[in-house]
């Protein structure tokens, strides 16, 4: 999981000049604020995942929770790659929409296994929805 977050941050950091040149909405966060949010989000995700991994193997919902979470992490990295490295906000928009749905599903599955783990994924759901709205706004402004 740490590797996925590090890859994401590396992709974004290496394309800051391109991102700075885009027309963005007023609700677009400053890069330093996004970096702080990324660290906090990573800690919440790690905490939730750790709680689910600590639960007994025999819980029937545990494998599904882990599977959906890992799919969400893969979508998160794919979105970063398409948006920043690929410089395709419009293409990345579809992945951002899927990510928002999968993050919500992951939080739901985690909550079934461990209520606190589900709550720890709440910020991911909000961040994914925010990324979708930001990506949509950027795609509309930059054609």
CSV table of C-alpha atoms in Angstrom, one decimal, residues 12-22 87:
chain,number,residue,atom,x,y,z
A,12,UNK,CA,2.0,14.0,-9.4
A,13,UNK,CA,5.2,15.6,-8.3
A,14,UNK,CA,6.9,15.0,-11.6
A,15,UNK,CA,4.1,16.8,-13.5
A,16,UNK,CA,3.5,19.8,-11.3
A,17,UNK,CA,4.6,22.2,-14.0
A,18,UNK,CA,2.0,20.8,-16.4
A,19,UNK,CA,-0.7,20.9,-13.7
A,20,UNK,CA,0.2,24.5,-12.8
A,21,UNK,CA,-0.5,25.5,-16.4
A,22,UNK,CA,-4.1,24.2,-16.4
A,87,UNK,CA,-2.1,14.3,-19.1
